PDB file of C-alpha atoms and ligand atoms in Angstrom:
ATOM      1  CA  UNK A   1     111.768  72.486 110.393  1.00 80.00           C
ATOM      2  CA  UNK A   2     111.551  70.280 107.302  1.00 85.00           C
ATOM      3  CA  UNK A   3     114.428  71.298 105.048  1.00 88.00           C
ATOM      4  CA  UNK A   4     113.797  70.490 101.399  1.00 89.00           C
ATOM      5  CA  UNK A   5     116.861  72.265 100.009  1.00 85.00           C
ATOM      6  CA  UNK A   6     114.977  74.719  97.767  1.00 83.00           C
ATOM      7  CA  UNK A   7     114.816  78.518  98.011  1.00 80.00           C
ATOM      8  CA  UNK A   8     111.672  78.381 100.159  1.00 82.00           C
ATOM      9  CA  UNK A   9     113.442  76.170 102.687  1.00 91.00           C
ATOM     10  CA  UNK A  10     116.341  78.609 102.813  1.00 90.00           C
ATOM     11  CA  UNK A  11     113.940  81.486 103.532  1.00 89.00           C
ATOM     12  CA  UNK A  12     112.139  79.466 106.203  1.00 90.00           C
ATOM     13  CA  UNK A  13     115.444  78.510 107.816  1.00 94.00           C
ATOM     14  CA  UNK A  14     116.493  82.185 107.878  1.00 94.00           C
ATOM     15  CA  UNK A  15     113.095  83.061 109.405  1.00 91.00           C
ATOM     16  CA  UNK A  16     113.390  80.474 112.184  1.00 94.00           C
ATOM     17  CA  UNK A  17     117.030  81.402 112.890  1.00 96.00           C
ATOM     18  CA  UNK A  18     115.755  84.966 113.304  1.00 95.00           C
ATOM     19  CA  UNK A  19     113.350  83.745 116.007  1.00 94.00           C
ATOM     20  CA  UNK A  20     116.181  81.834 117.671  1.00 96.00           C
ATOM     21  CA  UNK A  21     118.421  84.926 117.623  1.00 97.00           C
ATOM     22  CA  UNK A  22     115.583  87.090 118.998  1.00 96.00           C
ATOM     23  CA  UNK A  23     115.120  84.708 121.946  1.00 96.00           C
ATOM     24  CA  UNK A  24     118.862  84.431 122.476  1.00 97.00           C
ATOM     25  CA  UNK A  25     119.442  88.186 122.830  1.00 97.00           C
ATOM     26  CA  UNK A  26     116.552  88.340 125.341  1.00 97.00           C
ATOM     27  CA  UNK A  27     117.564  85.217 127.257  1.00 96.00           C
ATOM     28  CA  UNK A  28     118.980  87.001 130.325  1.00 97.00           C
ATOM     29  CA  UNK A  29     116.015  89.354 130.756  1.00 97.00           C
ATOM     30  CA  UNK A  30     113.428  88.735 133.492  1.00 96.00           C
ATOM     31  CA  UNK A  31     110.572  86.516 132.361  1.00 94.00           C
ATOM     32  CA  UNK A  32     108.098  89.409 132.432  1.00 93.00           C
ATOM     33  CA  UNK A  33     110.235  91.277 129.870  1.00 94.00           C
ATOM     34  CA  UNK A  34     110.479  88.374 127.466  1.00 93.00           C
ATOM     35  CA  UNK A  35     106.870  87.917 126.431  1.00 90.00           C
ATOM     36  CA  UNK A  36     106.336  89.374 122.964  1.00 89.00           C
ATOM     37  CA  UNK A  37     103.174  90.780 121.498  1.00 85.00           C
ATOM     38  CA  UNK A  38     102.234  89.229 118.171  1.00 83.00           C
ATOM     39  CA  UNK A  39     103.004  92.530 116.381  1.00 86.00           C
ATOM     40  CA  UNK A  40     106.652  92.497 117.501  1.00 93.00           C
ATOM     41  CA  UNK A  41     107.252  88.747 117.560  1.00 91.00           C
ATOM     42  CA  UNK A  42     108.243  88.628 113.889  1.00 87.00           C
ATOM     43  CA  UNK A  43     110.720  91.540 113.987  1.00 89.00           C
ATOM     44  CA  UNK A  44     113.917  89.458 113.924  1.00 93.00           C
ATOM     45  CA  UNK A  45     112.529  86.589 111.832  1.00 92.00           C
ATOM     46  CA  UNK A  46     111.509  88.765 108.898  1.00 90.00           C
ATOM     47  CA  UNK A  47     114.702  90.835 109.311  1.00 93.00           C
ATOM     48  CA  UNK A  48     116.724  87.630 108.828  1.00 94.00           C
ATOM     49  CA  UNK A  49     114.658  86.797 105.745  1.00 91.00           C
ATOM     50  CA  UNK A  50     115.465  90.226 104.304  1.00 90.00           C
ATOM     51  CA  UNK A  51     119.199  89.688 104.930  1.00 93.00           C
ATOM     52  CA  UNK A  52     119.115  86.398 103.004  1.00 93.00           C
ATOM     53  CA  UNK A  53     116.914  87.822 100.239  1.00 90.00           C
ATOM     54  CA  UNK A  54     119.313  90.725  99.638  1.00 89.00           C
ATOM     55  CA  UNK A  55     122.330  88.395  99.713  1.00 92.00           C
ATOM     56  CA  UNK A  56     120.634  86.191  97.104  1.00 90.00           C
ATOM     57  CA  UNK A  57     119.800  89.196  94.933  1.00 90.00           C
ATOM     58  CA  UNK A  58     123.349  90.533  95.236  1.00 92.00           C
ATOM     59  CA  UNK A  59     124.768  87.166  94.187  1.00 93.00           C
ATOM     60  CA  UNK A  60     122.335  86.567  91.326  1.00 92.00           C
ATOM     61  CA  UNK A  61     123.367  87.982  87.962  1.00 91.00           C
ATOM     62  CA  UNK A  62     121.244  86.275  85.342  1.00 93.00           C
ATOM     63  CA  UNK A  63     117.902  87.868  84.516  1.00 94.00           C
ATOM     64  CA  UNK A  64     115.760  84.731  84.798  1.00 93.00           C
ATOM     65  CA  UNK A  65     116.891  84.031  88.349  1.00 92.00           C
ATOM     66  CA  UNK A  66     116.536  87.687  89.369  1.00 94.00           C
ATOM     67  CA  UNK A  67     113.030  87.730  87.933  1.00 95.00           C
ATOM     68  CA  UNK A  68     112.134  84.613  89.931  1.00 92.00           C
ATOM     69  CA  UNK A  69     113.512  86.145  93.156  1.00 92.00           C
ATOM     70  CA  UNK A  70     111.724  89.457  92.581  1.00 95.00           C
ATOM     71  CA  UNK A  71     108.502  87.655  91.689  1.00 94.00           C
ATOM     72  CA  UNK A  72     108.525  85.779  94.984  1.00 91.00           C
ATOM     73  CA  UNK A  73     109.253  88.936  96.957  1.00 92.00           C
ATOM     74  CA  UNK A  74     106.457  90.875  95.256  1.00 95.00           C
ATOM     75  CA  UNK A  75     104.003  87.987  95.652  1.00 93.00           C
ATOM     76  CA  UNK A  76     104.746  88.106  99.393  1.00 90.00           C
ATOM     77  CA  UNK A  77     104.099  91.859  99.338  1.00 94.00           C
ATOM     78  CA  UNK A  78     100.685  91.241  97.768  1.00 94.00           C
ATOM     79  CA  UNK A  79      99.833  88.855 100.582  1.00 92.00           C
ATOM     80  CA  UNK A  80     100.846  91.306 103.311  1.00 93.00           C
ATOM     81  CA  UNK A  81      99.445  94.463 101.721  1.00 95.00           C
ATOM     82  CA  UNK A  82      96.222  93.203 100.086  1.00 95.00           C
ATOM     83  CA  UNK A  83      95.254  89.739 101.351  1.00 94.00           C
ATOM     84  CA  UNK A  84      95.883  90.343 105.058  1.00 94.00           C
ATOM     85  CA  UNK A  85      94.107  93.747 105.173  1.00 96.00           C
ATOM     86  CA  UNK A  86      91.207  92.061 103.358  1.00 97.00           C
ATOM     87  CA  UNK A  87      91.110  89.409 106.107  1.00 96.00           C
ATOM     88  CA  UNK A  88      91.162  92.110 108.782  1.00 97.00           C
ATOM     89  CA  UNK A  89      88.188  93.878 107.225  1.00 97.00           C
ATOM     90  CA  UNK A  90      86.296  90.627 106.791  1.00 97.00           C
ATOM     91  CA  UNK A  91      86.798  89.714 110.432  1.00 97.00           C
ATOM     92  CA  UNK A  92      85.645  93.165 111.510  1.00 97.00           C
ATOM     93  CA  UNK A  93      82.556  92.726 109.355  1.00 97.00           C
ATOM     94  CA  UNK A  94      81.853  89.357 111.000  1.00 96.00           C
ATOM     95  CA  UNK A  95      81.580  91.089 114.374  1.00 95.00           C
ATOM     96  CA  UNK A  96      79.264  93.745 112.933  1.00 96.00           C
ATOM     97  CA  UNK A  97      77.064  91.125 111.252  1.00 96.00           C
ATOM     98  CA  UNK A  98      76.971  88.964 114.403  1.00 95.00           C
ATOM     99  CA  UNK A  99      75.107  91.729 116.252  1.00 96.00           C
ATOM    100  CA  UNK A 100      72.077  90.864 114.128  1.00 95.00           C
ATOM    101  CA  UNK A 101      72.205  87.120 114.783  1.00 95.00           C
ATOM    102  CA  UNK A 102      74.100  83.960 113.853  1.00 95.00           C
ATOM    103  CA  UNK A 103      76.230  84.266 110.728  1.00 95.00           C
ATOM    104  CA  UNK A 104      74.797  82.585 107.626  1.00 95.00           C
ATOM    105  CA  UNK A 105      77.050  81.030 104.985  1.00 97.00           C
ATOM    106  CA  UNK A 106      75.518  83.024 102.127  1.00 97.00           C
ATOM    107  CA  UNK A 107      76.066  86.360 103.878  1.00 96.00           C
ATOM    108  CA  UNK A 108      79.678  85.453 104.738  1.00 97.00           C
ATOM    109  CA  UNK A 109      80.386  84.409 101.155  1.00 98.00           C
ATOM    110  CA  UNK A 110      78.878  87.590  99.809  1.00 97.00           C
ATOM    111  CA  UNK A 111      80.943  89.763 102.199  1.00 97.00           C
ATOM    112  CA  UNK A 112      84.100  87.831 101.291  1.00 98.00           C
ATOM    113  CA  UNK A 113      83.446  88.217  97.584  1.00 97.00           C
ATOM    114  CA  UNK A 114      82.919  91.987  97.865  1.00 97.00           C
ATOM    115  CA  UNK A 115      86.048  92.548  99.938  1.00 97.00           C
ATOM    116  CA  UNK A 116      88.238  90.495  97.613  1.00 97.00           C
ATOM    117  CA  UNK A 117      87.000  92.517  94.678  1.00 96.00           C
ATOM    118  CA  UNK A 118      87.674  95.772  96.518  1.00 96.00           C
ATOM    119  CA  UNK A 119      91.207  94.851  97.644  1.00 96.00           C
ATOM    120  CA  UNK A 120      92.412  93.137  94.482  1.00 95.00           C
ATOM    121  CA  UNK A 121      90.583  95.335  91.978  1.00 94.00           C
ATOM    122  CA  UNK A 122      91.296  94.604  88.332  1.00 93.00           C
ATOM    123  CA  UNK A 123      94.009  92.090  89.162  1.00 92.00           C
ATOM    124  CA  UNK A 124      91.492  89.563  90.545  1.00 93.00           C
ATOM    125  CA  UNK A 125      90.698  86.816  88.023  1.00 92.00           C
ATOM    126  CA  UNK A 126      88.148  84.957  90.130  1.00 94.00           C
ATOM    127  CA  UNK A 127      87.108  85.577  93.711  1.00 95.00           C
ATOM    128  CA  UNK A 128      87.124  82.842  96.368  1.00 96.00           C
ATOM    129  CA  UNK A 129      83.893  83.422  98.326  1.00 97.00           C
ATOM    130  CA  UNK A 130      84.489  80.435 100.641  1.00 97.00           C
ATOM    131  CA  UNK A 131      87.736  81.936 101.914  1.00 96.00           C
ATOM    132  CA  UNK A 132      85.933  82.646 105.215  1.00 96.00           C
ATOM    133  CA  UNK A 133      85.461  78.876 105.677  1.00 96.00           C
ATOM    134  CA  UNK A 134      88.940  77.945 104.490  1.00 95.00           C
ATOM    135  CA  UNK A 135      91.159  80.248 106.572  1.00 92.00           C
ATOM    136  CA  UNK A 136      92.043  78.787 109.946  1.00 91.00           C
ATOM    137  CA  UNK A 137      92.735  82.146 111.614  1.00 91.00           C
ATOM    138  CA  UNK A 138      89.043  83.111 111.677  1.00 93.00           C
ATOM    139  CA  UNK A 139      88.451  80.167 114.024  1.00 92.00           C
ATOM    140  CA  UNK A 140      91.126  81.028 116.608  1.00 90.00           C
ATOM    141  CA  UNK A 141      88.498  82.338 118.993  1.00 86.00           C
ATOM    142  CA  UNK A 142      90.974  83.093 121.764  1.00 88.00           C
ATOM    143  CA  UNK A 143      93.108  85.302 119.490  1.00 86.00           C
ATOM    144  CA  UNK A 144      90.760  87.412 117.378  1.00 90.00           C
ATOM    145  CA  UNK A 145      92.201  89.477 114.518  1.00 91.00           C
ATOM    146  CA  UNK A 146      95.200  87.214 114.071  1.00 88.00           C
ATOM    147  CA  UNK A 147      95.848  88.895 110.749  1.00 90.00           C
ATOM    148  CA  UNK A 148      97.030  92.473 111.142  1.00 88.00           C
ATOM    149  CA  UNK A 149     100.179  91.478 113.127  1.00 89.00           C
ATOM    150  CA  UNK A 150     101.474  89.924 109.896  1.00 88.00           C
ATOM    151  CA  UNK A 151     101.171  93.185 107.989  1.00 92.00           C
ATOM    152  CA  UNK A 152     102.426  95.214 110.936  1.00 93.00           C
ATOM    153  CA  UNK A 153     105.457  92.927 111.311  1.00 90.00           C
ATOM    154  CA  UNK A 154     106.147  92.928 107.589  1.00 91.00           C
ATOM    155  CA  UNK A 155     106.288  96.712 107.252  1.00 95.00           C
ATOM    156  CA  UNK A 156     107.821  97.360 110.683  1.00 95.00           C
ATOM    157  CA  UNK A 157     110.686  94.930 110.140  1.00 93.00           C
ATOM    158  CA  UNK A 158     111.219  96.620 106.764  1.00 93.00           C
ATOM    159  CA  UNK A 159     111.757  99.887 108.663  1.00 96.00           C
ATOM    160  CA  UNK A 160     114.271  98.208 110.993  1.00 96.00           C
ATOM    161  CA  UNK A 161     116.072  96.622 108.059  1.00 95.00           C
ATOM    162  CA  UNK A 162     116.248  99.902 106.094  1.00 94.00           C
ATOM    163  CA  UNK A 163     117.777 101.573 109.147  1.00 96.00           C
ATOM    164  CA  UNK A 164     120.291  98.760 109.639  1.00 96.00           C
ATOM    165  CA  UNK A 165     121.333  98.969 105.985  1.00 94.00           C
ATOM    166  CA  UNK A 166     121.744 102.727 106.200  1.00 95.00           C
ATOM    167  CA  UNK A 167     123.794 102.620 109.411  1.00 96.00           C
ATOM    168  CA  UNK A 168     125.914  99.554 108.641  1.00 95.00           C
ATOM    169  CA  UNK A 169     127.629  97.195 111.120  1.00 95.00           C
ATOM    170  CA  UNK A 170     128.014  99.959 113.729  1.00 95.00           C
ATOM    171  CA  UNK A 171     124.239  99.696 114.314  1.00 97.00           C
ATOM    172  CA  UNK A 172     124.395  96.043 115.432  1.00 96.00           C
ATOM    173  CA  UNK A 173     124.299  96.889 119.143  1.00 97.00           C
ATOM    174  CA  UNK A 174     121.310  99.204 118.588  1.00 97.00           C
ATOM    175  CA  UNK A 175     119.574  96.337 116.782  1.00 97.00           C
ATOM    176  CA  UNK A 176     120.182  94.006 119.734  1.00 97.00           C
ATOM    177  CA  UNK A 177     118.917  96.671 122.155  1.00 97.00           C
ATOM    178  CA  UNK A 178     115.836  97.137 119.972  1.00 97.00           C
ATOM    179  CA  UNK A 179     115.112  93.391 120.068  1.00 97.00           C
ATOM    180  CA  UNK A 180     115.639  93.325 123.835  1.00 97.00           C
ATOM    181  CA  UNK A 181     113.019  96.072 124.189  1.00 97.00           C
ATOM    182  CA  UNK A 182     110.332  94.129 122.294  1.00 96.00           C
ATOM    183  CA  UNK A 183     109.138  92.290 125.418  1.00 95.00           C
ATOM    184  CA  UNK A 184     108.632  95.403 127.495  1.00 95.00           C
ATOM    185  CA  UNK A 185     107.806  98.314 125.144  1.00 95.00           C
ATOM    186  CA  UNK A 186     105.131  99.095 122.577  1.00 94.00           C
ATOM    187  CA  UNK A 187     105.883  99.177 118.863  1.00 95.00           C
ATOM    188  CA  UNK A 188     105.286 102.941 118.888  1.00 96.00           C
ATOM    189  CA  UNK A 189     107.810 103.505 121.700  1.00 96.00           C
ATOM    190  CA  UNK A 190     110.422 101.291 120.043  1.00 96.00           C
ATOM    191  CA  UNK A 191     109.969 103.076 116.713  1.00 97.00           C
ATOM    192  CA  UNK A 192     110.434 106.485 118.329  1.00 97.00           C
ATOM    193  CA  UNK A 193     113.455 105.470 120.386  1.00 97.00           C
ATOM    194  CA  UNK A 194     115.405 103.355 117.894  1.00 97.00           C
ATOM    195  CA  UNK A 195     114.196 104.468 114.470  1.00 97.00           C
ATOM    196  CA  UNK A 196     113.141 108.088 115.155  1.00 97.00           C
ATOM    197  CA  UNK A 197     109.850 107.549 113.350  1.00 97.00           C
ATOM    198  CA  UNK A 198     106.228 108.061 114.387  1.00 98.00           C
ATOM    199  CA  UNK A 199     104.188 104.899 113.830  1.00 97.00           C
ATOM    200  CA  UNK A 200     100.935 106.808 114.269  1.00 97.00           C
ATOM    201  CA  UNK A 201     101.615 108.804 111.070  1.00 98.00           C
ATOM    202  CA  UNK A 202     100.298 107.217 107.871  1.00 97.00           C
ATOM    203  CA  UNK A 203     103.267 108.571 105.929  1.00 97.00           C
ATOM    204  CA  UNK A 204     105.677 106.509 108.070  1.00 97.00           C
ATOM    205  CA  UNK A 205     104.047 103.348 106.725  1.00 97.00           C
ATOM    206  CA  UNK A 206     103.653 104.455 103.120  1.00 96.00           C
ATOM    207  CA  UNK A 207     107.280 105.697 103.042  1.00 96.00           C
ATOM    208  CA  UNK A 208     108.500 102.357 104.413  1.00 96.00           C
ATOM    209  CA  UNK A 209     106.515 100.442 101.784  1.00 96.00           C
ATOM    210  CA  UNK A 210     107.845 102.687  99.025  1.00 96.00           C
ATOM    211  CA  UNK A 211     111.447 102.369 100.220  1.00 92.00           C
ATOM    212  CA  UNK A 212     111.214  98.614 100.396  1.00 91.00           C
ATOM    213  CA  UNK A 213     109.219  97.827  97.280  1.00 95.00           C
ATOM    214  CA  UNK A 214     109.803 100.757  94.919  1.00 96.00           C
ATOM    215  CA  UNK A 215     113.216  99.594  93.619  1.00 94.00           C
ATOM    216  CA  UNK A 216     112.065  95.963  93.402  1.00 94.00           C
ATOM    217  CA  UNK A 217     108.972  96.894  91.367  1.00 96.00           C
ATOM    218  CA  UNK A 218     111.080  99.086  89.042  1.00 97.00           C
ATOM    219  CA  UNK A 219     113.531  96.284  88.358  1.00 96.00           C
ATOM    220  CA  UNK A 220     110.768  93.698  87.966  1.00 97.00           C
ATOM    221  CA  UNK A 221     108.977  95.863  85.394  1.00 97.00           C
ATOM    222  CA  UNK A 222     112.205  96.551  83.509  1.00 97.00           C
ATOM    223  CA  UNK A 223     113.033  92.818  83.325  1.00 96.00           C
ATOM    224  CA  UNK A 224     109.514  91.983  82.135  1.00 96.00           C
ATOM    225  CA  UNK A 225     109.590  94.793  79.542  1.00 96.00           C
ATOM    226  CA  UNK A 226     112.954  93.541  78.235  1.00 94.00           C
ATOM    227  CA  UNK A 227     111.373  90.152  77.460  1.00 89.00           C
ATOM    228  CA  UNK A 228     108.395  91.566  75.588  1.00 83.00           C
TER     229      UNK A 228
HETATM  230 ZN1   ZN B   1     107.677  83.594 112.540  1.00 52.14          ZN
END
């Protein structure tokens, strides 16, 4: 990776070290048990990012720096919880529209505009109707819907991280076993076995989002209110 020395580089380094660790704990498994689905491939990388983020927050006392850290975290959350689902819906709509013939630029722009308005609501200043032309993932024809794994991985790794925090260092071996299972088991099976949660229940996901973001949003709002 290109290391520029700033906070983004530190996060990226943590992310890539997470991938390296993930591969390392699976290194002795048979080849057929080492191939990850895109939904589970980011489990250790985003876990490592969370470890670094919390260490930074724990070490940061002054309000300006905390606000900057929280702002970056919440901006990421907006990407995973609004932008990516918007992309998923747009891609699904492309398949529906394609049944009626080749896709025209005007129709794609109009669909993009409507979905951005729906997902961002009042917070959207200006839509970006040419997003469909700009985003590379829509053109990866051999891996359609290369969007939802990002959101899945983001929330799922949050569940793993919350469990690790709750259990402490004694859970480290469970964490390694969980990572070792990612090449041979589904996300649902791993969640049941290691986290005792049901991924098919909507509340599992909304609870995980609330646990992860609730305290960060509260602190962010308090810091902003204190400046007003
Ligand atoms: Zn990654």
